[in-house]
Amino acid sequence: MNAPTITALNWNVEKGINWEEAASWVQQQAPDILFQQEVQPGQLDAQAERLAMDGYIAVHRPGSNNDNAIFLKRGGPLAFVEEYEQSWAPWHAPANIAVKLRDDDGTLSPRQISCVSGHACYWSPEHRLTEAKWCSTLAKPGWLAVHFWDWNSYRTGEGGPWDGYTDHAFVANRTYHECGRRHTDDRPDRELLAAGYVEMARHAAQHLDQPDALNASSGYRDHPGRPPGPTYCIDRGYLSAELAPALTRFTVCDTPDLRRLSDHLPLRAEFDVAELRTILHRPAATYQPHDNRRAPVPKSPAGATA
């Protein structure tokens, strides 16, 4: 019998430095799927074996070793279907796999969920906007998707004010210039919401009576030129609106030890299996490419008459 819930974790483990200690904590959480950023060369297989999970890493882009990955519990309730290489990305390519729900009898759900682990470009708001716009390709009617990203940008209404910063490069990275002044970069959030996605933390706070779901996920490390304090919620998860009823809990995991291990805190999402099963077995009208096109009508030979 499957467990009543499915657990998803997301964690940007800073440059993979403390990956072994981080993996020990992940083991205690026993996730069914793990979305991770900043995985370093050679760590994927070692971590997969440590966690008894299968690892899927994004296309490596020259110039940085901070790759995105997804780990899937072996024999767990989510079954791997396909992996997609997203080599279009302007910076770190997102990791992207499709999964189906494995029922008690071993059969797989007719519908699938596209899962994405991403790390938006920290130095270019224009790249971040492109990355967010790409997410809309998985938001077509009838499609299902779950995104966990380090967005390096903010929810609408959050971020700033920037007057107390002397780290001008950071301010330039986290804002964009428009109409003669700089604005806090919340465009990825607005783009995802416009595409029809639901942010998990917002949903938990507004509909599940979990206000702490909106807690900050980074900013607790001291940086020269930046005011101290956990002021940034740049790690966020979004899902298709049809999946939102299955979400039962969303947590920003925060302990002194987790703060020591990385400059980002882990996110934990829990989903009701019975609700997920209902959704993934629900018929959905989706466009599918096909070859059932009408054959062209042959032209009459030149000079022929009816």
Short mmCIF file of N, CA and C in Angstrom, two decimals, residues 51-199:
data_model
loop_
_atom_site.label_atom_id
_atom_site.label_comp_id
_atom_site.label_asym_id
_atom_site.label_seq_id
_atom_site.Cartn_x
_atom_site.Cartn_y
_atom_site.Cartn_z
N LEU A 51 21.45 8.29 -1.33
CA LEU A 51 20.03 8.52 -1.05
C LEU A 51 19.14 7.38 -1.53
N ALA A 52 19.71 6.41 -2.25
CA ALA A 52 18.91 5.35 -2.88
C ALA A 52 17.87 5.96 -3.80
N MET A 53 18.32 6.94 -4.58
CA MET A 53 17.47 7.62 -5.55
C MET A 53 18.17 7.61 -6.89
N ASP A 54 17.40 7.76 -7.97
CA ASP A 54 17.97 7.90 -9.30
C ASP A 54 18.14 9.38 -9.60
N GLY A 55 19.31 9.77 -10.12
CA GLY A 55 19.60 11.17 -10.36
C GLY A 55 19.54 11.53 -11.83
N TYR A 56 19.00 12.69 -12.12
CA TYR A 56 18.89 13.21 -13.48
C TYR A 56 19.43 14.63 -13.46
N ILE A 57 20.50 14.86 -14.21
CA ILE A 57 21.16 16.17 -14.16
C ILE A 57 20.97 16.90 -15.48
N ALA A 58 20.91 18.21 -15.41
CA ALA A 58 20.67 19.02 -16.59
C ALA A 58 21.89 19.04 -17.50
N VAL A 59 21.67 19.52 -18.72
CA VAL A 59 22.75 19.72 -19.67
C VAL A 59 23.78 20.66 -19.05
N HIS A 60 25.04 20.27 -19.07
CA HIS A 60 26.09 21.11 -18.48
C HIS A 60 26.42 22.26 -19.42
N ARG A 61 26.46 23.46 -18.85
CA ARG A 61 26.83 24.64 -19.62
C ARG A 61 28.24 25.07 -19.22
N PRO A 62 29.17 25.22 -20.19
CA PRO A 62 30.54 25.63 -19.86
C PRO A 62 30.54 26.95 -19.10
N GLY A 63 31.49 27.07 -18.19
CA GLY A 63 31.65 28.32 -17.46
C GLY A 63 31.21 28.27 -16.02
N SER A 64 30.43 27.25 -15.65
CA SER A 64 30.00 27.12 -14.27
C SER A 64 29.69 25.66 -13.97
N ASN A 65 30.04 25.22 -12.79
CA ASN A 65 29.78 23.83 -12.40
C ASN A 65 28.52 23.67 -11.56
N ASN A 66 27.75 24.72 -11.41
CA ASN A 66 26.54 24.67 -10.57
C ASN A 66 25.36 24.17 -11.37
N ASP A 67 25.22 22.86 -11.47
CA ASP A 67 24.17 22.28 -12.31
C ASP A 67 22.91 21.95 -11.50
N ASN A 68 21.80 21.89 -12.21
CA ASN A 68 20.52 21.54 -11.62
C ASN A 68 20.28 20.04 -11.77
N ALA A 69 19.60 19.46 -10.80
CA ALA A 69 19.35 18.01 -10.84
C ALA A 69 18.03 17.69 -10.17
N ILE A 70 17.52 16.51 -10.49
CA ILE A 70 16.33 15.95 -9.84
C ILE A 70 16.67 14.52 -9.44
N PHE A 71 16.29 14.15 -8.21
CA PHE A 71 16.50 12.79 -7.71
C PHE A 71 15.13 12.17 -7.43
N LEU A 72 14.97 10.92 -7.85
CA LEU A 72 13.69 10.23 -7.74
C LEU A 72 13.89 8.94 -6.94
N LYS A 73 13.04 8.74 -5.92
CA LYS A 73 13.13 7.56 -5.05
C LYS A 73 12.96 6.28 -5.86
N ARG A 74 13.89 5.34 -5.69
CA ARG A 74 13.82 4.08 -6.41
C ARG A 74 12.65 3.24 -5.90
N GLY A 75 11.80 2.81 -6.83
CA GLY A 75 10.64 2.02 -6.45
C GLY A 75 9.58 2.81 -5.72
N GLY A 76 9.67 4.12 -5.76
CA GLY A 76 8.72 4.97 -5.05
C GLY A 76 7.43 5.17 -5.81
N PRO A 77 6.57 6.03 -5.31
CA PRO A 77 5.26 6.23 -5.93
C PRO A 77 5.31 7.00 -7.25
N LEU A 78 6.43 7.67 -7.52
CA LEU A 78 6.58 8.41 -8.77
C LEU A 78 7.52 7.65 -9.70
N ALA A 79 7.04 7.35 -10.88
CA ALA A 79 7.81 6.56 -11.85
C ALA A 79 8.33 7.46 -12.97
N PHE A 80 9.60 7.32 -13.27
CA PHE A 80 10.23 8.09 -14.34
C PHE A 80 9.63 7.70 -15.70
N VAL A 81 9.37 8.72 -16.52
CA VAL A 81 8.84 8.49 -17.87
C VAL A 81 9.83 8.91 -18.93
N GLU A 82 10.34 10.14 -18.81
CA GLU A 82 11.22 10.67 -19.85
C GLU A 82 12.01 11.84 -19.29
N GLU A 83 13.20 12.05 -19.86
CA GLU A 83 14.04 13.18 -19.50
C GLU A 83 14.16 14.11 -20.70
N TYR A 84 14.15 15.41 -20.46
CA TYR A 84 14.19 16.40 -21.54
C TYR A 84 15.42 17.30 -21.36
N GLU A 85 16.20 17.42 -22.39
CA GLU A 85 17.37 18.30 -22.37
C GLU A 85 16.96 19.71 -22.76
N GLN A 86 17.14 20.63 -21.88
CA GLN A 86 16.74 22.02 -22.13
C GLN A 86 17.98 22.87 -22.43
N SER A 87 18.58 22.59 -23.58
CA SER A 87 19.84 23.25 -23.94
C SER A 87 19.64 24.68 -24.44
N TRP A 88 18.40 25.14 -24.54
CA TRP A 88 18.11 26.51 -24.98
C TRP A 88 18.54 27.54 -23.94
N ALA A 89 18.69 27.12 -22.69
CA ALA A 89 18.79 28.05 -21.56
C ALA A 89 19.97 29.00 -21.72
N PRO A 90 19.79 30.27 -21.36
CA PRO A 90 20.87 31.25 -21.49
C PRO A 90 21.94 31.13 -20.41
N TRP A 91 21.65 30.45 -19.32
CA TRP A 91 22.63 30.30 -18.23
C TRP A 91 22.64 28.84 -17.81
N HIS A 92 22.26 28.48 -16.60
CA HIS A 92 22.19 27.06 -16.20
C HIS A 92 20.94 26.43 -16.79
N ALA A 93 21.11 25.34 -17.50
CA ALA A 93 19.95 24.64 -18.05
C ALA A 93 19.14 24.02 -16.91
N PRO A 94 17.81 24.08 -16.97
CA PRO A 94 17.01 23.40 -15.95
C PRO A 94 17.02 21.90 -16.17
N ALA A 95 16.93 21.15 -15.07
CA ALA A 95 16.70 19.71 -15.15
C ALA A 95 15.21 19.49 -15.32
N ASN A 96 14.82 18.57 -16.19
CA ASN A 96 13.40 18.41 -16.54
C ASN A 96 13.11 16.95 -16.84
N ILE A 97 12.29 16.33 -16.00
CA ILE A 97 11.84 14.97 -16.25
C ILE A 97 10.32 14.92 -16.13
N ALA A 98 9.72 13.90 -16.72
CA ALA A 98 8.29 13.63 -16.56
C ALA A 98 8.13 12.40 -15.70
N VAL A 99 7.13 12.44 -14.80
CA VAL A 99 6.85 11.30 -13.93
C VAL A 99 5.36 10.96 -13.99
N LYS A 100 5.05 9.71 -13.68
CA LYS A 100 3.67 9.27 -13.51
C LYS A 100 3.51 8.67 -12.13
N LEU A 101 2.29 8.63 -11.64
CA LEU A 101 2.01 8.05 -10.33
C LEU A 101 1.86 6.54 -10.47
N ARG A 102 2.58 5.83 -9.62
CA ARG A 102 2.52 4.37 -9.61
C ARG A 102 1.42 3.93 -8.63
N ASP A 103 0.42 3.24 -9.12
CA ASP A 103 -0.66 2.77 -8.26
C ASP A 103 -0.24 1.51 -7.51
N ASP A 104 -1.09 1.08 -6.55
CA ASP A 104 -0.75 -0.06 -5.71
C ASP A 104 -0.53 -1.33 -6.52
N ASP A 105 -1.22 -1.45 -7.66
CA ASP A 105 -1.07 -2.66 -8.49
C ASP A 105 0.08 -2.54 -9.48
N GLY A 106 0.83 -1.45 -9.40
CA GLY A 106 1.99 -1.29 -10.28
C GLY A 106 1.70 -0.55 -11.57
N THR A 107 0.43 -0.33 -11.90
CA THR A 107 0.11 0.40 -13.12
C THR A 107 0.40 1.88 -12.94
N LEU A 108 0.61 2.55 -14.06
CA LEU A 108 0.95 3.97 -14.02
C LEU A 108 -0.24 4.82 -14.43
N SER A 109 -0.30 6.01 -13.88
CA SER A 109 -1.39 6.94 -14.19
C SER A 109 -1.36 7.31 -15.67
N PRO A 110 -2.52 7.56 -16.27
CA PRO A 110 -2.54 7.95 -17.69
C PRO A 110 -1.91 9.32 -17.94
N ARG A 111 -1.99 10.21 -16.97
CA ARG A 111 -1.41 11.55 -17.13
C ARG A 111 -0.07 11.62 -16.40
N GLN A 112 0.76 12.56 -16.80
CA GLN A 112 2.08 12.71 -16.21
C GLN A 112 2.28 14.13 -15.73
N ILE A 113 3.31 14.31 -14.90
CA ILE A 113 3.69 15.62 -14.38
C ILE A 113 5.10 15.93 -14.86
N SER A 114 5.28 17.09 -15.44
CA SER A 114 6.61 17.55 -15.82
C SER A 114 7.24 18.24 -14.62
N CYS A 115 8.40 17.74 -14.18
CA CYS A 115 9.09 18.26 -12.99
C CYS A 115 10.34 19.02 -13.43
N VAL A 116 10.53 20.21 -12.87
CA VAL A 116 11.63 21.07 -13.30
C VAL A 116 12.39 21.60 -12.09
N SER A 117 13.71 21.43 -12.10
CA SER A 117 14.61 22.03 -11.11
C SER A 117 15.44 23.08 -11.82
N GLY A 118 15.36 24.33 -11.34
CA GLY A 118 16.04 25.40 -12.06
C GLY A 118 16.76 26.39 -11.15
N HIS A 119 17.68 27.10 -11.75
CA HIS A 119 18.48 28.12 -11.05
C HIS A 119 18.55 29.32 -11.99
N ALA A 120 17.70 30.31 -11.73
CA ALA A 120 17.62 31.46 -12.63
C ALA A 120 18.90 32.30 -12.53
N CYS A 121 19.21 32.98 -13.59
CA CYS A 121 20.46 33.73 -13.71
C CYS A 121 20.53 34.84 -12.66
N TYR A 122 21.58 34.82 -11.85
CA TYR A 122 21.68 35.82 -10.77
C TYR A 122 22.08 37.19 -11.28
N TRP A 123 22.73 37.26 -12.47
CA TRP A 123 23.29 38.54 -12.89
C TRP A 123 22.50 39.22 -14.00
N SER A 124 21.40 38.64 -14.47
CA SER A 124 20.67 39.26 -15.57
C SER A 124 19.17 39.12 -15.38
N PRO A 125 18.47 40.22 -15.10
CA PRO A 125 17.01 40.15 -15.01
C PRO A 125 16.37 39.78 -16.35
N GLU A 126 17.05 40.12 -17.45
CA GLU A 126 16.50 39.75 -18.76
C GLU A 126 16.54 38.24 -18.97
N HIS A 127 17.64 37.60 -18.56
CA HIS A 127 17.71 36.13 -18.65
C HIS A 127 16.65 35.49 -17.75
N ARG A 128 16.47 36.04 -16.55
CA ARG A 128 15.47 35.48 -15.63
C ARG A 128 14.08 35.55 -16.24
N LEU A 129 13.79 36.64 -16.91
CA LEU A 129 12.47 36.78 -17.54
C LEU A 129 12.31 35.75 -18.65
N THR A 130 13.37 35.52 -19.44
CA THR A 130 13.32 34.50 -20.48
C THR A 130 13.09 33.11 -19.86
N GLU A 131 13.79 32.83 -18.77
CA GLU A 131 13.64 31.53 -18.10
C GLU A 131 12.21 31.34 -17.59
N ALA A 132 11.64 32.41 -17.05
CA ALA A 132 10.25 32.32 -16.57
C ALA A 132 9.28 32.14 -17.72
N LYS A 133 9.54 32.83 -18.82
CA LYS A 133 8.65 32.69 -19.98
C LYS A 133 8.71 31.27 -20.54
N TRP A 134 9.89 30.64 -20.48
CA TRP A 134 9.97 29.26 -20.94
C TRP A 134 9.04 28.36 -20.14
N CYS A 135 8.88 28.63 -18.86
CA CYS A 135 8.01 27.80 -18.02
C CYS A 135 6.59 27.75 -18.55
N SER A 136 6.18 28.79 -19.28
CA SER A 136 4.82 28.80 -19.82
C SER A 136 4.62 27.70 -20.87
N THR A 137 5.70 27.17 -21.43
CA THR A 137 5.55 26.09 -22.42
C THR A 137 5.03 24.81 -21.78
N LEU A 138 5.14 24.70 -20.45
CA LEU A 138 4.63 23.53 -19.75
C LEU A 138 3.30 23.82 -19.06
N ALA A 139 2.70 24.95 -19.39
CA ALA A 139 1.44 25.37 -18.77
C ALA A 139 0.26 25.30 -19.73
N LYS A 140 0.42 24.57 -20.81
CA LYS A 140 -0.67 24.45 -21.78
C LYS A 140 -1.88 23.76 -21.16
N PRO A 141 -3.08 23.99 -21.69
CA PRO A 141 -4.27 23.34 -21.14
C PRO A 141 -4.12 21.82 -21.07
N GLY A 142 -4.43 21.27 -19.91
CA GLY A 142 -4.35 19.83 -19.73
C GLY A 142 -3.00 19.31 -19.30
N TRP A 143 -1.96 20.14 -19.40
CA TRP A 143 -0.62 19.73 -18.98
C TRP A 143 -0.48 19.97 -17.47
N LEU A 144 0.40 19.19 -16.85
CA LEU A 144 0.66 19.31 -15.42
C LEU A 144 2.15 19.49 -15.19
N ALA A 145 2.51 20.43 -14.32
CA ALA A 145 3.93 20.70 -14.08
C ALA A 145 4.15 21.14 -12.65
N VAL A 146 5.36 20.82 -12.15
CA VAL A 146 5.83 21.29 -10.85
C VAL A 146 7.21 21.89 -11.05
N HIS A 147 7.39 23.14 -10.65
CA HIS A 147 8.67 23.85 -10.78
C HIS A 147 9.21 24.21 -9.41
N PHE A 148 10.45 23.87 -9.15
CA PHE A 148 11.18 24.39 -7.98
C PHE A 148 12.44 25.06 -8.53
N TRP A 149 12.59 26.35 -8.22
CA TRP A 149 13.74 27.11 -8.71
C TRP A 149 14.30 27.99 -7.60
N ASP A 150 15.60 28.24 -7.68
CA ASP A 150 16.19 29.42 -7.05
C ASP A 150 16.01 30.53 -8.08
N TRP A 151 15.05 31.43 -7.81
CA TRP A 151 14.66 32.42 -8.82
C TRP A 151 15.54 33.67 -8.81
N ASN A 152 16.34 33.88 -7.77
CA ASN A 152 17.17 35.10 -7.70
C ASN A 152 16.35 36.36 -7.96
N SER A 153 15.09 36.34 -7.58
CA SER A 153 14.18 37.47 -7.74
C SER A 153 13.07 37.27 -6.71
N TYR A 154 12.04 38.12 -6.76
CA TYR A 154 11.15 38.22 -5.62
C TYR A 154 9.68 38.02 -6.01
N ARG A 155 8.89 37.74 -4.97
CA ARG A 155 7.44 37.77 -5.16
C ARG A 155 7.01 39.22 -5.40
N THR A 156 5.90 39.37 -6.09
CA THR A 156 5.32 40.70 -6.26
C THR A 156 5.04 41.31 -4.88
N GLY A 157 5.53 42.51 -4.67
CA GLY A 157 5.34 43.20 -3.39
C GLY A 157 6.45 42.95 -2.39
N GLU A 158 7.43 42.10 -2.72
CA GLU A 158 8.55 41.83 -1.82
C GLU A 158 9.85 42.32 -2.47
N GLY A 159 10.94 42.26 -1.71
CA GLY A 159 12.23 42.72 -2.22
C GLY A 159 12.39 44.22 -2.02
N GLY A 160 13.65 44.65 -1.77
CA GLY A 160 13.89 46.06 -1.50
C GLY A 160 13.35 46.44 -0.11
N PRO A 161 13.32 47.72 0.24
CA PRO A 161 13.90 48.83 -0.52
C PRO A 161 15.41 48.74 -0.58
N TRP A 162 15.99 49.44 -1.55
CA TRP A 162 17.40 49.25 -1.86
C TRP A 162 18.29 50.38 -1.34
N ASP A 163 17.71 51.30 -0.58
CA ASP A 163 18.48 52.46 -0.14
C ASP A 163 19.62 52.08 0.80
N GLY A 164 19.47 51.01 1.58
CA GLY A 164 20.49 50.66 2.55
C GLY A 164 21.63 49.83 2.01
N TYR A 165 21.67 49.61 0.71
CA TYR A 165 22.69 48.76 0.10
C TYR A 165 23.83 49.60 -0.46
N THR A 166 25.07 49.20 -0.12
CA THR A 166 26.23 49.77 -0.80
C THR A 166 26.83 48.77 -1.78
N ASP A 167 26.30 47.56 -1.80
CA ASP A 167 26.67 46.56 -2.80
C ASP A 167 25.86 46.86 -4.06
N HIS A 168 26.35 47.79 -4.87
CA HIS A 168 25.59 48.26 -6.02
C HIS A 168 25.45 47.20 -7.10
N ALA A 169 26.42 46.29 -7.18
CA ALA A 169 26.31 45.21 -8.16
C ALA A 169 25.12 44.32 -7.82
N PHE A 170 24.92 44.02 -6.53
CA PHE A 170 23.79 43.20 -6.11
C PHE A 170 22.47 43.89 -6.45
N VAL A 171 22.40 45.19 -6.20
CA VAL A 171 21.18 45.94 -6.52
C VAL A 171 20.91 45.89 -8.02
N ALA A 172 21.97 46.07 -8.82
CA ALA A 172 21.80 46.01 -10.28
C ALA A 172 21.33 44.62 -10.71
N ASN A 173 21.86 43.57 -10.07
CA ASN A 173 21.46 42.20 -10.42
C ASN A 173 20.00 41.94 -10.10
N ARG A 174 19.49 42.51 -9.01
CA ARG A 174 18.15 42.17 -8.52
C ARG A 174 17.08 43.18 -8.89
N THR A 175 17.43 44.12 -9.75
CA THR A 175 16.46 45.11 -10.22
C THR A 175 16.55 45.20 -11.74
N TYR A 176 15.60 45.90 -12.34
CA TYR A 176 15.65 46.14 -13.78
C TYR A 176 15.29 47.60 -14.04
N HIS A 177 15.78 48.10 -15.14
CA HIS A 177 15.59 49.52 -15.46
C HIS A 177 14.44 49.69 -16.43
N GLU A 178 13.51 50.55 -16.06
CA GLU A 178 12.35 50.79 -16.92
C GLU A 178 11.76 52.15 -16.58
N CYS A 179 11.37 52.90 -17.60
CA CYS A 179 10.75 54.21 -17.43
C CYS A 179 11.62 55.15 -16.58
N GLY A 180 12.93 55.05 -16.79
CA GLY A 180 13.83 56.00 -16.16
C GLY A 180 14.23 55.69 -14.74
N ARG A 181 13.82 54.55 -14.20
CA ARG A 181 14.23 54.21 -12.84
C ARG A 181 14.34 52.69 -12.69
N ARG A 182 14.93 52.27 -11.58
CA ARG A 182 15.12 50.85 -11.33
C ARG A 182 13.97 50.30 -10.49
N HIS A 183 13.55 49.08 -10.83
CA HIS A 183 12.44 48.43 -10.14
C HIS A 183 12.92 47.09 -9.58
N THR A 184 12.41 46.72 -8.41
CA THR A 184 12.68 45.38 -7.87
C THR A 184 12.22 44.33 -8.86
N ASP A 185 13.06 43.33 -9.10
CA ASP A 185 12.72 42.33 -10.11
C ASP A 185 11.76 41.29 -9.54
N ASP A 186 10.47 41.47 -9.86
CA ASP A 186 9.45 40.48 -9.53
C ASP A 186 8.82 39.92 -10.80
N ARG A 187 9.45 40.19 -11.94
CA ARG A 187 8.84 39.79 -13.21
C ARG A 187 8.71 38.28 -13.40
N PRO A 188 9.69 37.46 -12.96
CA PRO A 188 9.47 36.02 -13.08
C PRO A 188 8.22 35.55 -12.34
N ASP A 189 8.00 36.06 -11.13
CA ASP A 189 6.81 35.71 -10.37
C ASP A 189 5.55 36.12 -11.13
N ARG A 190 5.52 37.33 -11.63
CA ARG A 190 4.35 37.80 -12.36
C ARG A 190 4.12 36.98 -13.63
N GLU A 191 5.21 36.60 -14.29
CA GLU A 191 5.10 35.82 -15.53
C GLU A 191 4.50 34.43 -15.25
N LEU A 192 4.96 33.79 -14.19
CA LEU A 192 4.46 32.46 -13.84
C LEU A 192 2.99 32.51 -13.44
N LEU A 193 2.61 33.50 -12.66
CA LEU A 193 1.22 33.64 -12.27
C LEU A 193 0.34 33.94 -13.48
N ALA A 194 0.85 34.75 -14.41
CA ALA A 194 0.09 35.05 -15.62
C ALA A 194 -0.12 33.81 -16.48
N ALA A 195 0.85 32.87 -16.42
CA ALA A 195 0.74 31.64 -17.19
C ALA A 195 -0.23 30.65 -16.55
N GLY A 196 -0.73 30.96 -15.35
CA GLY A 196 -1.70 30.10 -14.70
C GLY A 196 -1.16 29.23 -13.59
N TYR A 197 0.14 29.39 -13.27
CA TYR A 197 0.71 28.61 -12.18
C TYR A 197 0.26 29.16 -10.83
N VAL A 198 0.31 28.28 -9.82
CA VAL A 198 0.02 28.63 -8.43
C VAL A 198 1.32 28.50 -7.65
N GLU A 199 1.69 29.56 -6.89
CA GLU A 199 2.86 29.42 -6.03
C GLU A 199 2.46 28.65 -4.78
#
